[in-house]
Amino acid sequence: MRKLIVDSSKCTGCGQCEITCSKAFFKEENPQKSAIRVAGESGEHDITVCTQCGKCIDVCPVYAITQDKNGVVRINKKECVGCLSCVGFCDYLAMYYHHDYVVPFKCVACGLCVRSCPTAALTLVK
């Protein structure tokens, strides 16, 4: 299963992962448009990212959420109606919504944030 593994003890809170993610998928530096979130004060950072558990699949009323052959949970933007049930349902609070878009978004384990993290707090497992 392809997913990100987090070692928050290595995180400095620089936010580089958030910037990389938002630039890759929304073409702007905006942490609110990142599928990975870093919170907390110095020395105590929490990194929130999708675990690819797939629990959100069953809550989607239009079956717009599926899990691909690599285990990555994906949202079909053409089928999603923007009800945001998945956002409220996520146990890990890793399904996000931004008012600029109808469709929610989440980590797809692309690994770009892993390469941009200066402290190796993130690892991509395949």
CSV table of C-alpha atoms in Angstrom, one decimal:
chain,number,residue,atom,x,y,z
A,1,MET,CA,0.0,0.0,0.0
A,2,ARG,CA,1.4,3.4,-1.0
A,3,LYS,CA,1.2,5.9,1.8
A,4,LEU,CA,3.1,8.5,3.8
A,5,ILE,CA,4.7,7.6,7.1
A,6,VAL,CA,5.2,10.5,9.5
A,7,ASP,CA,8.0,11.0,12.1
A,8,SER,CA,6.8,14.1,13.9
A,9,SER,CA,9.8,14.1,16.2
A,10,LYS,CA,11.9,15.2,13.2
A,11,CYS,CA,9.5,17.9,12.1
A,12,THR,CA,10.7,21.5,12.7
A,13,GLY,CA,7.4,23.1,11.5
A,14,CYS,CA,9.0,24.8,8.5
A,15,GLY,CA,5.9,24.2,6.4
A,16,GLN,CA,7.8,23.3,3.3
A,17,CYS,CA,5.7,20.2,2.8
A,18,GLU,CA,2.5,22.3,2.8
A,19,ILE,CA,3.9,24.7,0.3
A,20,THR,CA,5.1,22.0,-2.0
A,21,CYS,CA,1.7,20.2,-1.9
A,22,SER,CA,-0.4,23.4,-2.5
A,23,LYS,CA,1.9,24.5,-5.4
A,24,ALA,CA,1.8,21.0,-7.0
A,25,PHE,CA,-2.0,20.6,-6.9
A,26,PHE,CA,-3.4,24.2,-6.8
A,27,LYS,CA,-0.5,26.2,-8.3
A,28,GLU,CA,-0.2,28.5,-5.3
A,29,GLU,CA,1.6,28.7,-2.0
A,30,ASN,CA,-1.4,28.3,0.4
A,31,PRO,CA,-1.2,26.0,3.4
A,32,GLN,CA,-5.0,25.9,3.4
A,33,LYS,CA,-4.8,24.2,0.0
A,34,SER,CA,-2.4,21.5,1.1
A,35,ALA,CA,-3.3,17.9,1.7
A,36,ILE,CA,-0.7,17.7,4.5
A,37,ARG,CA,-1.0,19.9,7.5
A,38,VAL,CA,1.5,20.9,10.1
A,39,ALA,CA,0.3,22.3,13.5
A,40,GLY,CA,1.8,23.0,16.9
A,41,GLU,CA,4.4,25.1,18.6
A,42,SER,CA,8.2,24.7,18.5
A,43,GLY,CA,9.3,21.1,19.3
A,44,GLU,CA,5.7,19.8,19.3
A,45,HIS,CA,4.5,19.5,15.7
A,46,ASP,CA,1.6,17.4,14.6
A,47,ILE,CA,1.5,16.3,10.9
A,48,THR,CA,-1.9,15.4,9.6
A,49,VAL,CA,-2.0,13.4,6.4
A,50,CYS,CA,-4.3,10.7,4.9
A,51,THR,CA,-3.5,7.2,6.0
A,52,GLN,CA,-5.2,5.7,3.0
A,53,CYS,CA,-7.4,3.6,5.3
A,54,GLY,CA,-10.4,3.9,3.0
A,55,LYS,CA,-13.1,4.4,5.6
A,56,CYS,CA,-14.4,7.4,3.6
A,57,ILE,CA,-15.3,5.2,0.6
A,58,ASP,CA,-18.4,3.9,2.2
A,59,VAL,CA,-19.7,7.3,3.4
A,60,CYS,CA,-19.8,8.8,-0.2
A,61,PRO,CA,-23.4,8.8,-1.4
A,62,VAL,CA,-22.4,8.9,-5.1
A,63,TYR,CA,-19.5,6.4,-4.9
A,64,ALA,CA,-17.0,9.0,-6.0
A,65,ILE,CA,-14.3,7.7,-3.7
A,66,THR,CA,-12.4,4.6,-4.6
A,67,GLN,CA,-9.1,2.9,-3.7
A,68,ASP,CA,-6.7,2.2,-6.6
A,69,LYS,CA,-4.5,-0.9,-7.0
A,70,ASN,CA,-1.7,0.8,-5.0
A,71,GLY,CA,-4.0,1.3,-2.1
A,72,VAL,CA,-4.3,5.1,-2.6
A,73,VAL,CA,-7.8,6.5,-1.9
A,74,ARG,CA,-8.9,8.8,-4.7
A,75,ILE,CA,-11.8,11.2,-5.3
A,76,ASN,CA,-13.3,11.2,-8.8
A,77,LYS,CA,-13.9,14.9,-9.3
A,78,LYS,CA,-16.4,14.3,-12.1
A,79,GLU,CA,-18.6,12.2,-9.9
A,80,CYS,CA,-18.3,14.1,-6.6
A,81,VAL,CA,-21.3,16.3,-5.8
A,82,GLY,CA,-19.5,18.3,-3.0
A,83,CYS,CA,-21.7,17.1,-0.1
A,84,LEU,CA,-18.5,17.0,2.1
A,85,SER,CA,-19.7,13.9,4.0
A,86,CYS,CA,-16.2,12.5,3.6
A,87,VAL,CA,-14.7,15.6,5.2
A,88,GLY,CA,-16.8,15.3,8.3
A,89,PHE,CA,-16.4,11.5,8.5
A,90,CYS,CA,-12.6,11.2,8.3
A,91,ASP,CA,-11.2,9.8,11.6
A,92,TYR,CA,-7.9,11.5,11.0
A,93,LEU,CA,-9.2,14.9,9.9
A,94,ALA,CA,-7.2,14.4,6.7
A,95,MET,CA,-9.9,15.1,4.2
A,96,TYR,CA,-9.9,18.8,3.4
A,97,TYR,CA,-12.2,21.4,1.8
A,98,HIS,CA,-11.5,24.9,0.5
A,99,HIS,CA,-14.3,27.3,-0.4
A,100,ASP,CA,-12.6,27.9,-3.8
A,101,TYR,CA,-13.6,24.4,-4.9
A,102,VAL,CA,-16.6,22.1,-4.8
A,103,VAL,CA,-14.6,18.9,-4.5
A,104,PRO,CA,-12.8,18.1,-1.3
A,105,PHE,CA,-9.1,17.0,-1.5
A,106,LYS,CA,-6.7,14.7,0.3
A,107,CYS,CA,-3.2,13.3,0.1
A,108,VAL,CA,-2.7,10.9,-2.9
A,109,ALA,CA,0.8,9.8,-1.7
A,110,CYS,CA,2.6,11.4,-4.6
A,111,GLY,CA,5.7,11.9,-2.5
A,112,LEU,CA,6.5,15.5,-3.5
A,113,CYS,CA,6.4,16.6,0.2
A,114,VAL,CA,8.9,13.8,1.1
A,115,ARG,CA,11.5,15.2,-1.3
A,116,SER,CA,10.9,18.7,0.0
A,117,CYS,CA,11.2,18.0,3.7
A,118,PRO,CA,14.6,19.1,4.9
A,119,THR,CA,14.6,16.9,8.0
A,120,ALA,CA,13.2,13.6,6.5
A,121,ALA,CA,10.1,13.7,8.8
A,122,LEU,CA,8.2,12.1,5.9
A,123,THR,CA,8.7,8.8,4.1
A,124,LEU,CA,6.8,7.4,1.2
A,125,VAL,CA,6.1,3.6,1.5
A,126,LYS,CA,5.2,1.6,-1.6
